[in-house]
PDB file of C-alpha atoms in Angstrom:
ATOM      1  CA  UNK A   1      -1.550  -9.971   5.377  1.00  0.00           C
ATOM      2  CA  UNK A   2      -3.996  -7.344   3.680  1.00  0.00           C
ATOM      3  CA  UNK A   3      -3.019  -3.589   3.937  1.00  0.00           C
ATOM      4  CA  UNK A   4      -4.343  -0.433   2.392  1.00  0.00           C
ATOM      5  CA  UNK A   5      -2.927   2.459   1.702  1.00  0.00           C
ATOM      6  CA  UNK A   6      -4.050   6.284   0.559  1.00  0.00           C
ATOM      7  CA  UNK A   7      -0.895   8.264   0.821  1.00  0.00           C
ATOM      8  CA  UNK A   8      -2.323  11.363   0.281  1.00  0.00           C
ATOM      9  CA  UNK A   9      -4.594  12.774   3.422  1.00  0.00           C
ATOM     10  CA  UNK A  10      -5.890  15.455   1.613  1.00  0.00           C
ATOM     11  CA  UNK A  11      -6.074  16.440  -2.008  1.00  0.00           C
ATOM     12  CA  UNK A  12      -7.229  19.699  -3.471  1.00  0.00           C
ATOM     13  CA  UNK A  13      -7.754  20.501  -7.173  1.00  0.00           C
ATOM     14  CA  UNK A  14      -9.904  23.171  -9.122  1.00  0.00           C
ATOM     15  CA  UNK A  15     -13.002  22.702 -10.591  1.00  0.00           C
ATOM     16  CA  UNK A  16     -12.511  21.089 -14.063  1.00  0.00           C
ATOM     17  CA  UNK A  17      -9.253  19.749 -13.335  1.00  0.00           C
ATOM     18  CA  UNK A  18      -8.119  16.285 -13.512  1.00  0.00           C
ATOM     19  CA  UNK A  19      -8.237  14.017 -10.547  1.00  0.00           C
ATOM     20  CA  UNK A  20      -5.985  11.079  -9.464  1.00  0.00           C
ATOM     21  CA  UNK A  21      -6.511   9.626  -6.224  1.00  0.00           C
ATOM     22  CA  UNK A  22      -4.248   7.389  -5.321  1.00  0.00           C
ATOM     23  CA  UNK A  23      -4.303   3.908  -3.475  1.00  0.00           C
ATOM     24  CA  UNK A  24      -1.928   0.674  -3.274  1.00  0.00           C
ATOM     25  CA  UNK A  25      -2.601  -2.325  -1.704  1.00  0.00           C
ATOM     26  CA  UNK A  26      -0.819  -5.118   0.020  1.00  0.00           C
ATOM     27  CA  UNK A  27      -2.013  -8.698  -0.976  1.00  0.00           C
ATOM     28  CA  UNK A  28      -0.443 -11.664  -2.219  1.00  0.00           C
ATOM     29  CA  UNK A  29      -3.249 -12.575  -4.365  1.00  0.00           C
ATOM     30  CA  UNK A  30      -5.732 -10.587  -6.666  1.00  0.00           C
ATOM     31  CA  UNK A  31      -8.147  -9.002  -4.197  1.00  0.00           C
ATOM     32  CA  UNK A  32     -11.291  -7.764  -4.948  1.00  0.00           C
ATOM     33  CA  UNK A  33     -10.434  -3.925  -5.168  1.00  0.00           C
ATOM     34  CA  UNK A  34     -13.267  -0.973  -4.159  1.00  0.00           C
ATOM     35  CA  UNK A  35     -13.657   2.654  -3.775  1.00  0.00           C
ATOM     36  CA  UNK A  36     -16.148   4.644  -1.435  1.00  0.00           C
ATOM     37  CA  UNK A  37     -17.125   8.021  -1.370  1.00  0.00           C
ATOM     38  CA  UNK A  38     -18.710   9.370   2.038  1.00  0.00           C
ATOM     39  CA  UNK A  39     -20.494  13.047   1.935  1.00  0.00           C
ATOM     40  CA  UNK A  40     -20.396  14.838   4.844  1.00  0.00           C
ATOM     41  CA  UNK A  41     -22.526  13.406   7.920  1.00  0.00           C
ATOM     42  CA  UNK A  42     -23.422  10.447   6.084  1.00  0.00           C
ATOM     43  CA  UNK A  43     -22.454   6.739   4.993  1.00  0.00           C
ATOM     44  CA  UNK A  44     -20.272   5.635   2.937  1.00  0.00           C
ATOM     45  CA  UNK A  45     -21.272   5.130  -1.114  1.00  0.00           C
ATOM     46  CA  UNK A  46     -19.635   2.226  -3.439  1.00  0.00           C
ATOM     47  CA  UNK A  47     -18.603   4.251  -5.921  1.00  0.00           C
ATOM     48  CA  UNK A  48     -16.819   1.347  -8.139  1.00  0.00           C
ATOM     49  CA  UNK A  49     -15.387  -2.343  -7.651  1.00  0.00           C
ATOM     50  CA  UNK A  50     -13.182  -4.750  -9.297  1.00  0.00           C
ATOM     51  CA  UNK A  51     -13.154  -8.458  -9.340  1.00  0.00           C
ATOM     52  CA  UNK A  52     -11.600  -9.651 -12.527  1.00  0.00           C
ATOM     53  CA  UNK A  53     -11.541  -8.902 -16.480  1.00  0.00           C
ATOM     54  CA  UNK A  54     -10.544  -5.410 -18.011  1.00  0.00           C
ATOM     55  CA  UNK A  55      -8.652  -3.335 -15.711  1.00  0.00           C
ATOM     56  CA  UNK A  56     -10.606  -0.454 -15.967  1.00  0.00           C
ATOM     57  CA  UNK A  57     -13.454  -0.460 -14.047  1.00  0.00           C
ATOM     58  CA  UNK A  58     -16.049   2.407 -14.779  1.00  0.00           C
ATOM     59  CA  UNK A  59     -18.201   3.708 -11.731  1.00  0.00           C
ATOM     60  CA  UNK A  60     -20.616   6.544 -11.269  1.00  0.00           C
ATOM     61  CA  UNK A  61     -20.517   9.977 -11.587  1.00  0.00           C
ATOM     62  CA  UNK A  62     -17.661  10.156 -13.970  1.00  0.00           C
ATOM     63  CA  UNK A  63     -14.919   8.021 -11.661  1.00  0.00           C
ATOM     64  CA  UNK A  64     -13.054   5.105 -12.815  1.00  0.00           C
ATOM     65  CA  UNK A  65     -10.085   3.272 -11.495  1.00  0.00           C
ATOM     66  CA  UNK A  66      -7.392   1.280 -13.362  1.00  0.00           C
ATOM     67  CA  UNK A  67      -5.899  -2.154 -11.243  1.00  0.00           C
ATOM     68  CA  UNK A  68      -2.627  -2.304 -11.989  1.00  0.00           C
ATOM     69  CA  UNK A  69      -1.212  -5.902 -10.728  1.00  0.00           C
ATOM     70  CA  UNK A  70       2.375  -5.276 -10.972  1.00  0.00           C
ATOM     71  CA  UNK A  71       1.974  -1.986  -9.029  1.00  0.00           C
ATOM     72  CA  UNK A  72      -0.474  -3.057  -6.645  1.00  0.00           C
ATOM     73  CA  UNK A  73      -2.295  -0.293  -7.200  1.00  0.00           C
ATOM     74  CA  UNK A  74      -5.781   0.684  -7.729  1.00  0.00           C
ATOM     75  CA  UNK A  75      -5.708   4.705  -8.663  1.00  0.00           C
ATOM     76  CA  UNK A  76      -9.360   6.725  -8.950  1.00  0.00           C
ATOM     77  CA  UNK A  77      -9.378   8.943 -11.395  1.00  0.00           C
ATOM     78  CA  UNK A  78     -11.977  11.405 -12.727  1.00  0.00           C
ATOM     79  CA  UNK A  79     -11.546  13.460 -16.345  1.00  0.00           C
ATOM     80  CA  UNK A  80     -13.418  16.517 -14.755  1.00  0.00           C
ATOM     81  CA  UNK A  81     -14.018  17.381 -11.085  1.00  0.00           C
ATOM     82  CA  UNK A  82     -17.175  18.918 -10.023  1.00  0.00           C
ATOM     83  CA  UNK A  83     -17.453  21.037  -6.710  1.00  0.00           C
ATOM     84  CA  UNK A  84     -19.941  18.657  -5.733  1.00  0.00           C
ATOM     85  CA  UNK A  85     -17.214  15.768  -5.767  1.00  0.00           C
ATOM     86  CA  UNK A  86     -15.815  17.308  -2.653  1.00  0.00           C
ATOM     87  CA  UNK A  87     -16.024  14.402  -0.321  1.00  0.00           C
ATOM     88  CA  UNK A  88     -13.576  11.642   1.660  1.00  0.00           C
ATOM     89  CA  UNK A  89     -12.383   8.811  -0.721  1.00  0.00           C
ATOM     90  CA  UNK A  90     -11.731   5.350   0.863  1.00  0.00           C
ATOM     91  CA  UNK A  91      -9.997   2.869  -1.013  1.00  0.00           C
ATOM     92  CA  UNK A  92     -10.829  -0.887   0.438  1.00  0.00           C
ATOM     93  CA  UNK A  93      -9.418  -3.784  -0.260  1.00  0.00           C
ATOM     94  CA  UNK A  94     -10.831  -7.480   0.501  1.00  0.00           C
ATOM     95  CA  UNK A  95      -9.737 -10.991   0.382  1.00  0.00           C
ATOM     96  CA  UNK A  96     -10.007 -12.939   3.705  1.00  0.00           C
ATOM     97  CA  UNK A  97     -12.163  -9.537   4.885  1.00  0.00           C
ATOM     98  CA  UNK A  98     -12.170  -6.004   4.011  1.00  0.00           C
ATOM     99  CA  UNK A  99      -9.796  -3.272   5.089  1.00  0.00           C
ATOM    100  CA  UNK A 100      -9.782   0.227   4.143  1.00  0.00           C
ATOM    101  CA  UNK A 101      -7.222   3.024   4.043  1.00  0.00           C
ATOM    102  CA  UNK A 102      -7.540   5.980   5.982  1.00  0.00           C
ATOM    103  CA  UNK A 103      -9.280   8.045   3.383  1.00  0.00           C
ATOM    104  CA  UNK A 104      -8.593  10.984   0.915  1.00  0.00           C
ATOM    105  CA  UNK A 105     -10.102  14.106   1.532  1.00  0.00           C
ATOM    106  CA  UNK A 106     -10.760  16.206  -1.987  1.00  0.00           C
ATOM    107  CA  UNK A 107     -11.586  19.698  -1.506  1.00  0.00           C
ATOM    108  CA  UNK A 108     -12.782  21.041  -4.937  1.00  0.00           C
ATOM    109  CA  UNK A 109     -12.006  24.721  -5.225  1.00  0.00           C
ATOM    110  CA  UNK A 110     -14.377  26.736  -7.643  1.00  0.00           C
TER     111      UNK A 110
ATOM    112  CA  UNK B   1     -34.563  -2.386  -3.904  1.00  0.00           C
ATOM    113  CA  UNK B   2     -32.951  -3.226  -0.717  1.00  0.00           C
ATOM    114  CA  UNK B   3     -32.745  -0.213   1.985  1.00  0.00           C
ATOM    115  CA  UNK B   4     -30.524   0.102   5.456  1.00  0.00           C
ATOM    116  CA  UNK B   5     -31.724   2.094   8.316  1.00  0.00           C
ATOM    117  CA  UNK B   6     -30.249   2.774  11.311  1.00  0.00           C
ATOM    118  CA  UNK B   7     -31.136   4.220  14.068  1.00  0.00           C
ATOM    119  CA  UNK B   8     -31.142   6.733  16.146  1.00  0.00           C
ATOM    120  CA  UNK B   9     -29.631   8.882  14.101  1.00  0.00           C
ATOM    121  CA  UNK B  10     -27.397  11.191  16.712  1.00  0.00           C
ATOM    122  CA  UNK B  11     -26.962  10.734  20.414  1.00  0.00           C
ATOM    123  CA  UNK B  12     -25.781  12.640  23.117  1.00  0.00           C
ATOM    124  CA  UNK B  13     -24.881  10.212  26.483  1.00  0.00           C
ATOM    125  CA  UNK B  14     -22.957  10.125  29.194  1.00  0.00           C
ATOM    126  CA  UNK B  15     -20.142   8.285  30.433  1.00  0.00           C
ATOM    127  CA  UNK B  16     -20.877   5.207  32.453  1.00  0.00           C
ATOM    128  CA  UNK B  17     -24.847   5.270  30.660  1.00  0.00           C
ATOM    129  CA  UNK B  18     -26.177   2.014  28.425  1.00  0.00           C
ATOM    130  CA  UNK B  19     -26.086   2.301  24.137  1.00  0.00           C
ATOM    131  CA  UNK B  20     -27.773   0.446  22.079  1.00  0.00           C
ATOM    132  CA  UNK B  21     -28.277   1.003  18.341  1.00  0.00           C
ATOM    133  CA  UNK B  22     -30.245  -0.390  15.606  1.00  0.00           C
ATOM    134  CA  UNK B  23     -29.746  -1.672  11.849  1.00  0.00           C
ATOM    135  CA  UNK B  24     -32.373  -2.891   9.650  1.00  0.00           C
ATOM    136  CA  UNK B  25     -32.400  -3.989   6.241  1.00  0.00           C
ATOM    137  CA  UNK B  26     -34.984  -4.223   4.222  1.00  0.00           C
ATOM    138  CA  UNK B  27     -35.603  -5.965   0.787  1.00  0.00           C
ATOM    139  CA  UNK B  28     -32.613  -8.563   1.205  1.00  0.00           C
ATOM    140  CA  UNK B  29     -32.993 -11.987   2.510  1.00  0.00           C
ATOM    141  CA  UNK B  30     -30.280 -13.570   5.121  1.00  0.00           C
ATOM    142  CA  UNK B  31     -27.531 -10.805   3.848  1.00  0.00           C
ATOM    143  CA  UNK B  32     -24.334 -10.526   5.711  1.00  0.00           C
ATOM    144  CA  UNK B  33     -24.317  -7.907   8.373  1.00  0.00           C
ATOM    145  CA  UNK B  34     -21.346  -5.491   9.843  1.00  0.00           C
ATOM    146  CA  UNK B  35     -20.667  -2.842  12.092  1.00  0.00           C
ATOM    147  CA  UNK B  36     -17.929  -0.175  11.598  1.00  0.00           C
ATOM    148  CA  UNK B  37     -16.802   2.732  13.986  1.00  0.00           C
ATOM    149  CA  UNK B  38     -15.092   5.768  12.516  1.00  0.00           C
ATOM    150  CA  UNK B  39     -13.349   8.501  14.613  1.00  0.00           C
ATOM    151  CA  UNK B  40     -13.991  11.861  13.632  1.00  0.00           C
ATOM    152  CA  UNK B  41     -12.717  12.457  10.110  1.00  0.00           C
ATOM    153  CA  UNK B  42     -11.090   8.800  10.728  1.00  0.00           C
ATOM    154  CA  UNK B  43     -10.552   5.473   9.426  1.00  0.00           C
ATOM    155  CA  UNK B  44     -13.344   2.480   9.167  1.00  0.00           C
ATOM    156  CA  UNK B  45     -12.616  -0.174  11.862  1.00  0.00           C
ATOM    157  CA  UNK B  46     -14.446  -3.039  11.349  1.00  0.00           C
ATOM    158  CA  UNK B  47     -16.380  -4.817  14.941  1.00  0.00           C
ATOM    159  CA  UNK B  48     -18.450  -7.061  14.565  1.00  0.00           C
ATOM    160  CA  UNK B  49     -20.050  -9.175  11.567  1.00  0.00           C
ATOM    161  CA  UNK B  50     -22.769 -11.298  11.256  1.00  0.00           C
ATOM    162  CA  UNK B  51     -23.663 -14.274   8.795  1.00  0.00           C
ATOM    163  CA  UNK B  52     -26.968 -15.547  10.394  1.00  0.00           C
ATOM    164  CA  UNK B  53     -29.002 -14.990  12.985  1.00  0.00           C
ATOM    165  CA  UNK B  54     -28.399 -15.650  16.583  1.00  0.00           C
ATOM    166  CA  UNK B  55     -24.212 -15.741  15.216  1.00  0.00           C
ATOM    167  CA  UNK B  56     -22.108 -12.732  15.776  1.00  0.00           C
ATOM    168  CA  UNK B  57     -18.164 -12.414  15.452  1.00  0.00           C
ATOM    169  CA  UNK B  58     -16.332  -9.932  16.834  1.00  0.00           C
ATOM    170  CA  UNK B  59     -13.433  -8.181  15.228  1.00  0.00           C
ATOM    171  CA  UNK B  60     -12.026  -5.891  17.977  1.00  0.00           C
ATOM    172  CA  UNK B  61     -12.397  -5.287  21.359  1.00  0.00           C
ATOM    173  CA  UNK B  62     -13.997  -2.128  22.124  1.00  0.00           C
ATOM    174  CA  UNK B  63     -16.270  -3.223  25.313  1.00  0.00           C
ATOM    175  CA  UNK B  64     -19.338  -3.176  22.917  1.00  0.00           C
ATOM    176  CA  UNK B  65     -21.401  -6.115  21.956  1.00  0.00           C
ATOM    177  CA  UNK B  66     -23.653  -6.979  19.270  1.00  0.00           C
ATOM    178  CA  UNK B  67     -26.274  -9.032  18.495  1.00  0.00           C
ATOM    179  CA  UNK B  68     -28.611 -10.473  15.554  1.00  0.00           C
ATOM    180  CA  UNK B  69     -31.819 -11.302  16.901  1.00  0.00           C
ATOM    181  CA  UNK B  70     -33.622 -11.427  13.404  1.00  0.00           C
ATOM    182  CA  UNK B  71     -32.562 -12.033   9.866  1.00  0.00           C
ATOM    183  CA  UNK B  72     -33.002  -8.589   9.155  1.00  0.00           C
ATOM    184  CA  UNK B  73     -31.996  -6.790  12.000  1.00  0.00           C
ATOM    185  CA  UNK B  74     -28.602  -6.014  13.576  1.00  0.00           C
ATOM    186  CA  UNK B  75     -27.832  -4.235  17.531  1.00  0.00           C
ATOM    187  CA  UNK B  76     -24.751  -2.722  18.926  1.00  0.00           C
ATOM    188  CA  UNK B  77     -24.802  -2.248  22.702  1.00  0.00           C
ATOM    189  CA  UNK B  78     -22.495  -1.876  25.852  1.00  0.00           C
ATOM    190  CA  UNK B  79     -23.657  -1.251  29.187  1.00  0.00           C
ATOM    191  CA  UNK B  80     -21.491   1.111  30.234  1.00  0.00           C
ATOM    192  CA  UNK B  81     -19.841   3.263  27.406  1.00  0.00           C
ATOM    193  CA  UNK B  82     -16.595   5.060  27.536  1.00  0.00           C
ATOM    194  CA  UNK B  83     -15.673   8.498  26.513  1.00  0.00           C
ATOM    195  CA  UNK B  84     -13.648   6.832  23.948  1.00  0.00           C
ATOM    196  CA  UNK B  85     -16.909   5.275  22.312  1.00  0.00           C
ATOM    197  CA  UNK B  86     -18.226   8.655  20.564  1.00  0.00           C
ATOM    198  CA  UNK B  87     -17.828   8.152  16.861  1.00  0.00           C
ATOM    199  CA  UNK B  88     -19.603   7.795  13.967  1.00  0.00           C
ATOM    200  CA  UNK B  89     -21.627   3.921  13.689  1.00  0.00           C
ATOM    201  CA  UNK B  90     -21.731   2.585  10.392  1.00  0.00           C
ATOM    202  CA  UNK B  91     -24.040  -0.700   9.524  1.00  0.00           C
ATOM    203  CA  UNK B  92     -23.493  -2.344   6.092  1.00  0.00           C
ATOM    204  CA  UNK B  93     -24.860  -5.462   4.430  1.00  0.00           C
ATOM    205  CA  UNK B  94     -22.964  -7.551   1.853  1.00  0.00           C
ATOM    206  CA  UNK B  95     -24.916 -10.169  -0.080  1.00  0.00           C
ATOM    207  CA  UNK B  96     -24.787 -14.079   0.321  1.00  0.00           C
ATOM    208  CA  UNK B  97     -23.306 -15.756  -2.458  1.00  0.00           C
ATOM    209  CA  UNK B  98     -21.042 -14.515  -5.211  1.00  0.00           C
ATOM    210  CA  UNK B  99     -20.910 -10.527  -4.573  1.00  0.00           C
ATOM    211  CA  UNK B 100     -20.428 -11.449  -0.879  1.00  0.00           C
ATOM    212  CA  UNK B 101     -17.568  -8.932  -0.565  1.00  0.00           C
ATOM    213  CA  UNK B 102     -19.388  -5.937  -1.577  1.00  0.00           C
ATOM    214  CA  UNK B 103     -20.701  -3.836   1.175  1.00  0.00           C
ATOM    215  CA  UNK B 104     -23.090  -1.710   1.485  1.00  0.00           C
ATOM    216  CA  UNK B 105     -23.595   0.917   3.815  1.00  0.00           C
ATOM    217  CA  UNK B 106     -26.075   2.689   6.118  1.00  0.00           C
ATOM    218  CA  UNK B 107     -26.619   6.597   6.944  1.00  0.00           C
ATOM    219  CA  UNK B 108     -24.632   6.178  10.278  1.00  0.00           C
ATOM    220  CA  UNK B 109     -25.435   7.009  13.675  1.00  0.00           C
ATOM    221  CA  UNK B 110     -23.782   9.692  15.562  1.00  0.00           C
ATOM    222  CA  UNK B 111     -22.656   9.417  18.959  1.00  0.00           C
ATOM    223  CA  UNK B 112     -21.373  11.876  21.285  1.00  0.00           C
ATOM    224  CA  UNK B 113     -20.444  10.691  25.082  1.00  0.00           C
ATOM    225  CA  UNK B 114     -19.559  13.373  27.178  1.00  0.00           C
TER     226      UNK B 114
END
């Protein structure tokens, strides 16, 4: 069976700071592996995906995420927060279909 | 470019009154269509999902339907909706073919029932 999880509800870091956002899956496979933003009142946003190849998937704005098999994990990070990144991060994971965790919310504080 | 719309984009209804709300994408031939309800500051559950038109699955039971009357178009409906129905309704489209599992997502629709 496919799970997701984001085991932090809410994450808040300064502006400039480093970012992790965390996410592990459950899969007995390789899924495909994605992460979503979603901006108040409005839809969700792929922000990155990974299928295969180099572990490091690049995305936009600044986020990447690292799939790391033996961990099950897929981790966003981000080198520099912006106040504008302030949003709900949802992890997703799909094989048969797609599930996603519960979200992360980052508050950026100036 | 392909583009989602849904619409309308809020409503206010009451308990016991019809729903129906509308997806459309443009710019994409025979994609893959979904529907996704999200409680307030909530997790994505998946509902329905479509592969072609006139074929709808459903994923859970909420006492909504759906329906895929053109290529392009997807409805979520109920005749009778529930307090528990307010949410936020999220349409997405995944391509056919290799990137198949990545979604893509609409501006929502907004429901309140009171």
């Amino acid at each position: 069976a496919q799970s997701v999880t984001q085991p932090d509800a809410r994450v808040t870091v300064s502006e400039g700071a480093s970012l992790q956002l965390r996410c592990k899956y459950s899969y007995s496979g390789t899924p495909y592996l994605f992460w979503y933003v979603q901006y108040p009142r409005q839809g969700l946003q792929l922000l990155l995906k990974y299928y295969s190849g180099d572990p490091v998937v690049q995305g936009v704005n600044g986020f990447e995420a690292e799939f790391i098999k033996s961990n099950s994990s897929f981790h966003l990070r981000k080198a520099s927060v912006h106040w504008s990144d302030s949003a709900v991060y949802f992890c997703a994971v799909s094989a048969v279909r797609i599930f996603f965790g519960d979200g992360t919310q980052l508050v950026v504080k100036p | 470019a392909q583009t989602i719309h849904q619409w309308p984009v809020a409503e206010i209804k009451a308990v016991g009154s019809p729903l129906s709300l509308g997806c459309t994408i443009k710019g994409k031939s025979s994609p893959n269509l979904y529907w996704y309800w999200q409680a307030t500051g909530g997790t994505l559950q998946q509902l329905f999902y479509s592969i072609t038109v006139g074929q709808v699955e459903s994923v859970v039971q909420l006492n909504l339907s759906a329906s895929r009357p053109k290529d392009d178009q997807f409805i979520l409906s109920t005749e009778k909706l529930l307090l528990s129905h307010s949410g936020f309704y999220l349409c997405a489209w995944s391509p056919t073919g290799g990137d198949q599992d990545t979604q893509y997502f609409g501006p929502g629709t907004r429901l309140l029932v009171l």
